[in-house]
Amino acid sequence: MTGENFAVFRGESGEVYVLDAYCPHLGANMAVGGCVKGESLECPFHAWRFGGKDGQCVAIPYAEKVPEFAKARRWHSVEVNSFIFVWYHAQNEEPTWKLSALPQLAPSQWVYRGRSEFYISAHIQEIPENGADVAHLNAIHGPSLLAGGTLSTSGFLAGGSWARHLWTATWAAQTGPNEGHKAILSLVHEFRLFSKFAMIKMNVNAVQIGPGYVELSVDTTFGKAVILQSVTPVGPLLQRVIHRMYAAPSMPAPFANMIMLGEAIMFKRDIIVWNHKKFEDRPLLVREDKAINRYRRWYSQFYSENSPRLGKSPDGLDW
Ligand code: FES
Ligand SMILES: [Fe+2]
């Protein structure tokens, strides 16, 4: 939904509303100096007021009559897991699926343990494709975390033969009513010393929900946690990715911080690849890469006829 500007506000009831930022009267940005009145938003320029529920204009302080056609565009939104999601459909279709809240994130349940935020120059499909791309795991996430967010596999800290992360992964699109927009990645992670001793074991179950949201449930010897990932397109080939972590109160804070840091380090390795690669429309795959094909078929449901596309450049560069 690149290129849209929103006025997001909370009515006095606590309900969240999203209207088009630009006032249909003379185009002022209502997110800059607009004022919440009850369940409506008052534009700062001439004080027209728009209802949050439907965008209908409810008051024009200097006019005798409010015309019925005076309306701001209202976007479907939902507040779930402390995020505000906006439904975008290139053909303006109504929402076809819903998000549900994770019970462990209800107030006074799990503990917030921090966030990371990255801007990544990549096609929107690249980032969620990482889950179905099981072969990259042992290649770029195999070298020890101590080597940091680099692609270097040499040097003592990268671990060589004495320390390695081992990953086993399966990816599956979901089927069934109200499930088709989901896919599940199951990951088993071990940190091994001298190819033998499994130091840290971790099971990760990642539920990909729609084109840009993932809930990763992490199960470790020190307790459970969840990492929420959102991918928001903010420009052509520019994505903002946020991770937020919540852990069970039983998980010691330093361990939770270590997971958050470890995740960010591993993610930086992917970012280096994404920032420099091109989007390959027709990749050359082997049989073992077949989940990538399944992923692409699954992801294609999120495009429709009018989805914004990057034009092919005349010299044939495929990006
Ligand atoms: S521009 Fe918003 S009320 Fe005039
Ligand atoms: Fe990765």
mmCIF file of C-alpha atoms and ligand atoms in Angstrom:
data_model
loop_
_atom_site.group_PDB
_atom_site.id
_atom_site.type_symbol
_atom_site.label_atom_id
_atom_site.label_comp_id
_atom_site.label_asym_id
_atom_site.label_seq_id
_atom_site.Cartn_x
_atom_site.Cartn_y
_atom_site.Cartn_z
ATOM 1 C CA MET A 1 0.000 0.000 0.000
ATOM 2 C CA THR A 2 2.840 2.225 -0.784
ATOM 3 C CA GLY A 3 1.863 5.841 -1.288
ATOM 4 C CA GLU A 4 -1.140 5.971 1.035
ATOM 5 C CA ASN A 5 -1.295 8.424 3.923
ATOM 6 C CA PHE A 6 -3.487 7.772 6.909
ATOM 7 C CA ALA A 7 -4.914 9.700 9.826
ATOM 8 C CA VAL A 8 -5.002 7.085 12.581
ATOM 9 C CA PHE A 9 -6.828 8.032 15.753
ATOM 10 C CA ARG A 10 -8.401 6.579 18.854
ATOM 11 C CA GLY A 11 -11.933 7.766 19.555
ATOM 12 C CA GLU A 12 -12.916 8.631 23.110
ATOM 13 C CA SER A 13 -14.349 5.094 23.423
ATOM 14 C CA GLY A 14 -10.849 3.718 22.818
ATOM 15 C CA GLU A 15 -11.725 2.349 19.367
ATOM 16 C CA VAL A 16 -9.076 2.875 16.669
ATOM 17 C CA TYR A 17 -10.059 4.420 13.323
ATOM 18 C CA VAL A 18 -8.138 4.970 10.132
ATOM 19 C CA LEU A 19 -9.189 7.666 7.660
ATOM 20 C CA ASP A 20 -7.469 8.948 4.579
ATOM 21 C CA ALA A 21 -5.122 11.638 5.860
ATOM 22 C CA TYR A 22 -6.203 14.210 3.270
ATOM 23 C CA CYS A 23 -9.413 16.055 4.004
ATOM 24 C CA PRO A 24 -11.801 15.874 1.022
ATOM 25 C CA HIS A 25 -12.639 19.573 1.515
ATOM 26 C CA LEU A 26 -9.384 21.286 0.566
ATOM 27 C CA GLY A 27 -6.853 18.585 1.157
ATOM 28 C CA ALA A 28 -5.374 19.456 4.544
ATOM 29 C CA ASN A 29 -3.548 16.613 6.252
ATOM 30 C CA MET A 30 -5.811 15.725 9.147
ATOM 31 C CA ALA A 31 -3.043 13.749 10.862
ATOM 32 C CA VAL A 32 -1.198 17.043 11.393
ATOM 33 C CA GLY A 33 -3.124 19.152 13.907
ATOM 34 C CA GLY A 34 -6.414 17.244 13.581
ATOM 35 C CA CYS A 35 -8.402 16.944 16.772
ATOM 36 C CA VAL A 36 -10.381 13.978 18.137
ATOM 37 C CA LYS A 37 -13.941 14.857 19.115
ATOM 38 C CA GLY A 38 -15.843 11.847 20.467
ATOM 39 C CA GLU A 39 -15.628 9.211 17.741
ATOM 40 C CA SER A 40 -14.781 11.686 15.005
ATOM 41 C CA LEU A 41 -11.806 13.619 13.724
ATOM 42 C CA GLU A 42 -11.876 17.378 13.215
ATOM 43 C CA CYS A 43 -9.779 18.771 10.387
ATOM 44 C CA PRO A 44 -7.476 21.592 11.509
ATOM 45 C CA PHE A 45 -8.067 23.769 8.418
ATOM 46 C CA HIS A 46 -11.820 24.621 8.518
ATOM 47 C CA ALA A 47 -12.950 22.315 11.336
ATOM 48 C CA TRP A 48 -15.027 19.892 9.267
ATOM 49 C CA ARG A 49 -15.573 16.763 11.317
ATOM 50 C CA PHE A 50 -15.548 13.168 10.055
ATOM 51 C CA GLY A 51 -16.868 10.078 11.838
ATOM 52 C CA GLY A 52 -14.276 7.377 12.410
ATOM 53 C CA LYS A 53 -16.640 4.467 11.699
ATOM 54 C CA ASP A 54 -17.631 5.435 8.165
ATOM 55 C CA GLY A 55 -15.784 8.663 7.306
ATOM 56 C CA GLN A 56 -19.079 10.514 6.985
ATOM 57 C CA CYS A 57 -18.844 14.270 7.550
ATOM 58 C CA VAL A 58 -20.886 15.072 10.653
ATOM 59 C CA ALA A 59 -20.284 18.806 11.087
ATOM 60 C CA ILE A 60 -19.257 21.872 9.101
ATOM 61 C CA PRO A 61 -19.252 24.689 11.611
ATOM 62 C CA TYR A 62 -20.032 27.509 9.140
ATOM 63 C CA ALA A 63 -22.406 25.716 6.755
ATOM 64 C CA GLU A 64 -26.163 25.522 6.998
ATOM 65 C CA LYS A 65 -26.245 21.944 5.805
ATOM 66 C CA VAL A 66 -23.762 19.070 5.701
ATOM 67 C CA PRO A 67 -24.022 17.463 2.260
ATOM 68 C CA GLU A 68 -24.363 13.708 2.298
ATOM 69 C CA PHE A 69 -21.560 13.242 -0.194
ATOM 70 C CA ALA A 70 -19.076 14.910 2.167
ATOM 71 C CA LYS A 71 -17.083 11.883 3.183
ATOM 72 C CA ALA A 72 -13.485 11.000 3.955
ATOM 73 C CA ARG A 73 -12.220 7.626 2.843
ATOM 74 C CA ARG A 74 -12.282 5.204 5.744
ATOM 75 C CA TRP A 75 -9.962 2.186 5.844
ATOM 76 C CA HIS A 76 -10.756 -1.121 7.528
ATOM 77 C CA SER A 77 -8.467 -1.518 10.494
ATOM 78 C CA VAL A 78 -8.098 -3.810 13.452
ATOM 79 C CA GLU A 79 -6.054 -3.582 16.607
ATOM 80 C CA VAL A 80 -4.507 -6.942 17.430
ATOM 81 C CA ASN A 81 -1.514 -7.834 19.607
ATOM 82 C CA SER A 82 -0.848 -4.071 20.108
ATOM 83 C CA PHE A 83 -0.480 -3.531 16.341
ATOM 84 C CA ILE A 84 -2.911 -1.602 14.197
ATOM 85 C CA PHE A 85 -3.441 -3.402 10.896
ATOM 86 C CA VAL A 86 -5.009 -1.755 7.858
ATOM 87 C CA TRP A 87 -6.692 -3.812 5.157
ATOM 88 C CA TYR A 88 -5.471 -2.892 1.682
ATOM 89 C CA HIS A 89 -6.949 -4.388 -1.465
ATOM 90 C CA ALA A 90 -5.997 -3.072 -4.896
ATOM 91 C CA GLN A 91 -9.618 -3.541 -6.079
ATOM 92 C CA ASN A 92 -11.070 -2.162 -2.818
ATOM 93 C CA GLU A 93 -12.587 -5.480 -1.860
ATOM 94 C CA GLU A 94 -13.787 -5.969 1.706
ATOM 95 C CA PRO A 95 -11.610 -8.011 4.113
ATOM 96 C CA THR A 96 -11.748 -11.727 3.373
ATOM 97 C CA TRP A 97 -10.006 -12.901 6.525
ATOM 98 C CA LYS A 98 -9.492 -11.771 10.080
ATOM 99 C CA LEU A 99 -6.625 -11.690 12.540
ATOM 100 C CA SER A 100 -6.989 -13.039 16.027
ATOM 101 C CA ALA A 101 -5.179 -11.999 19.175
ATOM 102 C CA LEU A 102 -2.627 -14.232 20.873
ATOM 103 C CA PRO A 103 -3.984 -14.977 24.363
ATOM 104 C CA GLN A 104 -0.501 -14.862 25.910
ATOM 105 C CA LEU A 105 -0.208 -11.194 24.862
ATOM 106 C CA ALA A 106 -3.307 -10.114 26.784
ATOM 107 C CA PRO A 107 -2.600 -7.435 29.432
ATOM 108 C CA SER A 108 -0.558 -8.674 32.409
ATOM 109 C CA GLN A 109 0.422 -11.926 30.665
ATOM 110 C CA TRP A 110 3.783 -12.148 28.873
ATOM 111 C CA VAL A 111 6.530 -9.550 29.215
ATOM 112 C CA TYR A 112 7.607 -7.190 26.422
ATOM 113 C CA ARG A 113 11.310 -7.775 25.714
ATOM 114 C CA GLY A 114 12.162 -5.294 23.002
ATOM 115 C CA ARG A 115 12.054 -4.652 19.280
ATOM 116 C CA SER A 116 14.219 -4.207 16.219
ATOM 117 C CA GLU A 117 13.510 -2.185 13.097
ATOM 118 C CA PHE A 118 15.140 -2.375 9.691
ATOM 119 C CA TYR A 119 14.644 -0.778 6.294
ATOM 120 C CA ILE A 120 15.400 -3.269 3.536
ATOM 121 C CA SER A 121 15.786 -2.639 -0.173
ATOM 122 C CA ALA A 122 14.018 -5.672 -1.545
ATOM 123 C CA HIS A 123 10.930 -6.930 -3.299
ATOM 124 C CA ILE A 124 8.168 -7.545 -0.729
ATOM 125 C CA GLN A 125 8.112 -11.253 -1.537
ATOM 126 C CA GLU A 126 11.756 -11.846 -0.640
ATOM 127 C CA ILE A 127 11.417 -11.485 3.112
ATOM 128 C CA PRO A 128 8.618 -14.013 3.731
ATOM 129 C CA GLU A 129 10.198 -16.341 1.124
ATOM 130 C CA ASN A 130 13.021 -16.892 3.592
ATOM 131 C CA GLY A 131 10.784 -19.318 5.507
ATOM 132 C CA ALA A 132 10.285 -21.644 2.539
ATOM 133 C CA ASP A 133 13.913 -21.305 1.473
ATOM 134 C CA VAL A 134 15.159 -24.059 3.756
ATOM 135 C CA ALA A 135 18.508 -24.481 2.014
ATOM 136 C CA HIS A 136 19.743 -21.021 2.991
ATOM 137 C CA LEU A 137 19.450 -21.805 6.684
ATOM 138 C CA ASN A 138 22.556 -23.918 7.123
ATOM 139 C CA ALA A 139 24.473 -21.792 4.615
ATOM 140 C CA ILE A 140 24.052 -18.325 6.067
ATOM 141 C CA HIS A 141 22.658 -19.067 9.530
ATOM 142 C CA GLY A 142 25.004 -21.984 10.199
ATOM 143 C CA PRO A 143 28.132 -20.050 11.187
ATOM 144 C CA SER A 144 28.182 -19.170 14.877
ATOM 145 C CA LEU A 145 26.328 -16.077 16.115
ATOM 146 C CA LEU A 146 29.626 -14.850 17.535
ATOM 147 C CA ALA A 147 30.687 -13.986 13.986
ATOM 148 C CA GLY A 148 27.915 -11.346 13.977
ATOM 149 C CA GLY A 149 25.678 -10.103 11.187
ATOM 150 C CA THR A 150 28.047 -10.824 8.334
ATOM 151 C CA LEU A 151 28.254 -13.402 5.577
ATOM 152 C CA SER A 152 31.746 -14.392 6.561
ATOM 153 C CA THR A 153 32.184 -18.092 7.190
ATOM 154 C CA SER A 154 35.857 -17.966 7.974
ATOM 155 C CA GLY A 155 37.631 -17.023 11.171
ATOM 156 C CA PHE A 156 37.579 -18.470 14.655
ATOM 157 C CA LEU A 157 34.310 -16.798 15.742
ATOM 158 C CA ALA A 158 32.368 -18.162 12.790
ATOM 159 C CA GLY A 159 32.953 -21.519 14.434
ATOM 160 C CA GLY A 160 34.341 -23.548 11.582
ATOM 161 C CA SER A 161 34.039 -27.121 12.705
ATOM 162 C CA TRP A 162 33.823 -26.455 16.452
ATOM 163 C CA ALA A 163 30.570 -24.484 16.706
ATOM 164 C CA ARG A 164 27.611 -24.467 14.382
ATOM 165 C CA HIS A 165 23.912 -23.752 14.284
ATOM 166 C CA LEU A 166 21.988 -26.618 12.776
ATOM 167 C CA TRP A 167 18.566 -26.075 11.334
ATOM 168 C CA THR A 168 15.867 -28.435 10.131
ATOM 169 C CA ALA A 169 12.842 -26.870 8.556
ATOM 170 C CA THR A 170 9.557 -27.700 6.907
ATOM 171 C CA TRP A 171 7.191 -25.247 5.274
ATOM 172 C CA ALA A 172 3.534 -25.835 4.468
ATOM 173 C CA ALA A 173 0.731 -23.663 3.170
ATOM 174 C CA GLN A 174 -2.475 -24.052 5.131
ATOM 175 C CA THR A 175 -5.791 -24.987 3.578
ATOM 176 C CA GLY A 176 -9.393 -24.879 4.672
ATOM 177 C CA PRO A 177 -11.890 -22.160 5.440
ATOM 178 C CA ASN A 178 -10.283 -18.995 6.774
ATOM 179 C CA GLU A 179 -6.851 -20.702 6.778
ATOM 180 C CA GLY A 180 -5.675 -20.360 3.171
ATOM 181 C CA HIS A 181 -3.941 -17.044 3.896
ATOM 182 C CA LYS A 182 -1.671 -18.808 6.387
ATOM 183 C CA ALA A 183 1.445 -20.910 6.062
ATOM 184 C CA ILE A 184 3.479 -22.638 8.744
ATOM 185 C CA LEU A 185 7.210 -22.957 9.040
ATOM 186 C CA SER A 186 8.469 -25.436 11.637
ATOM 187 C CA LEU A 187 12.080 -25.005 12.580
ATOM 188 C CA VAL A 188 14.304 -27.002 14.884
ATOM 189 C CA HIS A 189 17.460 -25.246 15.921
ATOM 190 C CA GLU A 190 20.489 -26.644 17.717
ATOM 191 C CA PHE A 191 23.712 -24.955 18.581
ATOM 192 C CA ARG A 192 26.337 -27.696 18.434
ATOM 193 C CA LEU A 193 29.875 -27.847 19.684
ATOM 194 C CA PHE A 194 32.313 -30.126 17.872
ATOM 195 C CA SER A 195 29.349 -31.494 15.848
ATOM 196 C CA LYS A 196 28.258 -33.388 18.931
ATOM 197 C CA PHE A 197 27.085 -31.478 21.972
ATOM 198 C CA ALA A 198 23.797 -29.707 21.481
ATOM 199 C CA MET A 199 24.218 -26.631 23.718
ATOM 200 C CA ILE A 200 21.007 -24.789 23.012
ATOM 201 C CA LYS A 201 17.912 -26.335 21.536
ATOM 202 C CA MET A 202 15.014 -24.357 20.287
ATOM 203 C CA ASN A 203 11.824 -25.126 18.406
ATOM 204 C CA VAL A 204 10.308 -22.352 16.361
ATOM 205 C CA ASN A 205 6.845 -22.437 14.904
ATOM 206 C CA ALA A 206 6.278 -19.516 12.562
ATOM 207 C CA VAL A 207 2.784 -18.770 11.313
ATOM 208 C CA GLN A 208 2.869 -16.563 8.227
ATOM 209 C CA ILE A 209 -0.386 -14.648 8.072
ATOM 210 C CA GLY A 210 -1.097 -12.820 4.858
ATOM 211 C CA PRO A 211 1.648 -11.182 2.814
ATOM 212 C CA GLY A 212 3.520 -9.340 5.571
ATOM 213 C CA TYR A 213 2.921 -10.591 9.095
ATOM 214 C CA VAL A 214 4.459 -13.498 10.989
ATOM 215 C CA GLU A 215 3.990 -14.838 14.515
ATOM 216 C CA LEU A 216 7.023 -16.857 15.603
ATOM 217 C CA SER A 217 6.524 -18.995 18.685
ATOM 218 C CA VAL A 218 9.817 -19.934 20.256
ATOM 219 C CA ASP A 219 10.102 -22.851 22.653
ATOM 220 C CA THR A 220 13.399 -23.137 24.510
ATOM 221 C CA THR A 221 14.785 -24.952 27.518
ATOM 222 C CA PHE A 222 14.451 -21.626 29.367
ATOM 223 C CA GLY A 223 10.801 -20.975 28.509
ATOM 224 C CA LYS A 224 8.596 -19.713 25.754
ATOM 225 C CA ALA A 225 8.506 -16.493 23.778
ATOM 226 C CA VAL A 226 6.864 -15.019 20.746
ATOM 227 C CA ILE A 227 8.372 -12.740 18.114
ATOM 228 C CA LEU A 228 6.008 -10.759 15.897
ATOM 229 C CA GLN A 229 7.325 -9.691 12.527
ATOM 230 C CA SER A 230 5.671 -7.129 10.280
ATOM 231 C CA VAL A 231 6.764 -6.190 6.785
ATOM 232 C CA THR A 232 5.380 -2.880 5.525
ATOM 233 C CA PRO A 233 6.120 -1.637 2.021
ATOM 234 C CA VAL A 234 7.062 2.043 2.333
ATOM 235 C CA GLY A 235 8.229 2.637 -1.219
ATOM 236 C CA PRO A 236 9.031 0.739 -4.388
ATOM 237 C CA LEU A 237 11.458 -2.004 -3.347
ATOM 238 C CA LEU A 238 11.674 -0.613 0.168
ATOM 239 C CA GLN A 239 10.310 -2.522 3.153
ATOM 240 C CA ARG A 240 10.207 -1.616 6.817
ATOM 241 C CA VAL A 241 10.515 -4.710 8.991
ATOM 242 C CA ILE A 242 9.766 -4.638 12.702
ATOM 243 C CA HIS A 243 10.251 -7.484 15.163
ATOM 244 C CA ARG A 244 8.771 -7.312 18.649
ATOM 245 C CA MET A 245 9.379 -9.869 21.312
ATOM 246 C CA TYR A 246 7.284 -10.989 24.274
ATOM 247 C CA ALA A 247 8.446 -13.713 26.647
ATOM 248 C CA ALA A 248 6.809 -15.789 29.342
ATOM 249 C CA PRO A 249 7.615 -14.312 32.771
ATOM 250 C CA SER A 250 9.491 -17.542 33.585
ATOM 251 C CA MET A 251 12.082 -16.864 30.863
ATOM 252 C CA PRO A 252 15.084 -15.068 32.437
ATOM 253 C CA ALA A 253 15.447 -11.562 30.984
ATOM 254 C CA PRO A 254 19.105 -12.008 29.907
ATOM 255 C CA PHE A 255 18.160 -15.139 27.957
ATOM 256 C CA ALA A 256 15.212 -13.352 26.332
ATOM 257 C CA ASN A 257 17.562 -10.504 25.371
ATOM 258 C CA MET A 258 20.009 -13.004 23.945
ATOM 259 C CA ILE A 259 17.320 -14.495 21.697
ATOM 260 C CA MET A 260 16.264 -11.036 20.540
ATOM 261 C CA LEU A 261 19.872 -10.102 19.783
ATOM 262 C CA GLY A 262 20.584 -13.472 18.159
ATOM 263 C CA GLU A 263 17.530 -13.094 15.943
ATOM 264 C CA ALA A 264 18.624 -9.599 14.893
ATOM 265 C CA ILE A 265 22.143 -10.855 14.076
ATOM 266 C CA MET A 266 20.817 -13.737 11.991
ATOM 267 C CA PHE A 267 18.333 -11.426 10.288
ATOM 268 C CA LYS A 268 21.137 -9.009 9.353
ATOM 269 C CA ARG A 269 22.759 -11.810 7.373
ATOM 270 C CA ASP A 270 19.561 -12.145 5.332
ATOM 271 C CA ILE A 271 19.417 -8.357 4.919
ATOM 272 C CA ILE A 272 22.864 -8.260 3.347
ATOM 273 C CA VAL A 273 21.655 -10.734 0.730
ATOM 274 C CA TRP A 274 18.302 -8.972 0.185
ATOM 275 C CA ASN A 275 19.807 -5.495 -0.109
ATOM 276 C CA HIS A 276 22.019 -6.618 -2.954
ATOM 277 C CA LYS A 277 20.101 -9.315 -4.793
ATOM 278 C CA LYS A 278 17.617 -8.953 -7.620
ATOM 279 C CA PHE A 279 14.168 -10.455 -7.522
ATOM 280 C CA GLU A 280 14.342 -13.606 -9.619
ATOM 281 C CA ASP A 281 11.011 -14.194 -11.279
ATOM 282 C CA ARG A 282 12.008 -17.561 -12.742
ATOM 283 C CA PRO A 283 14.539 -19.029 -10.338
ATOM 284 C CA LEU A 284 16.622 -22.038 -11.248
ATOM 285 C CA LEU A 285 15.587 -24.547 -8.612
ATOM 286 C CA VAL A 286 16.478 -28.118 -7.764
ATOM 287 C CA ARG A 287 14.115 -30.698 -6.296
ATOM 288 C CA GLU A 288 15.192 -29.909 -2.735
ATOM 289 C CA ASP A 289 14.090 -26.288 -3.249
ATOM 290 C CA LYS A 290 10.527 -27.279 -4.003
ATOM 291 C CA ALA A 291 9.045 -25.432 -1.008
ATOM 292 C CA ILE A 292 9.990 -22.193 -2.783
ATOM 293 C CA ASN A 293 7.642 -23.047 -5.636
ATOM 294 C CA ARG A 294 4.900 -23.939 -3.204
ATOM 295 C CA TYR A 295 5.521 -20.670 -1.362
ATOM 296 C CA ARG A 296 5.265 -18.649 -4.570
ATOM 297 C CA ARG A 297 1.976 -20.305 -5.485
ATOM 298 C CA TRP A 298 0.671 -19.553 -1.990
ATOM 299 C CA TYR A 299 1.886 -15.941 -2.073
ATOM 300 C CA SER A 300 0.280 -15.265 -5.453
ATOM 301 C CA GLN A 301 -3.136 -15.139 -3.737
ATOM 302 C CA PHE A 302 -2.161 -11.746 -2.310
ATOM 303 C CA TYR A 303 -1.983 -10.109 -5.733
ATOM 304 C CA SER A 304 -4.966 -9.026 -7.750
ATOM 305 C CA GLU A 305 -5.404 -7.495 -11.146
ATOM 306 C CA ASN A 306 -4.663 -3.924 -10.049
ATOM 307 C CA SER A 307 -1.846 -4.699 -7.625
ATOM 308 C CA PRO A 308 0.884 -2.124 -8.117
ATOM 309 C CA ARG A 309 3.718 -3.650 -10.119
ATOM 310 C CA LEU A 310 7.124 -2.482 -11.069
ATOM 311 C CA GLY A 311 7.272 -2.072 -14.812
ATOM 312 C CA LYS A 312 9.882 -4.105 -16.629
ATOM 313 C CA SER A 313 12.660 -1.790 -17.577
ATOM 314 C CA PRO A 314 13.205 -1.433 -21.321
ATOM 315 C CA ASP A 315 16.683 -2.902 -21.237
ATOM 316 C CA GLY A 316 15.318 -6.109 -19.780
ATOM 317 C CA LEU A 317 16.575 -5.801 -16.215
ATOM 318 C CA ASP A 318 14.221 -8.003 -14.261
ATOM 319 C CA TRP A 319 13.585 -6.119 -11.035
HETATM 320 S S1 FES B 1 -9.442 21.237 4.371
HETATM 321 FE FE1 FES B 1 -10.297 20.121 5.949
HETATM 322 S S2 FES B 1 -11.913 21.317 6.617
HETATM 323 FE FE2 FES B 1 -11.143 22.398 4.943
HETATM 324 FE FE FE B 2 17.231 -16.257 6.864
#
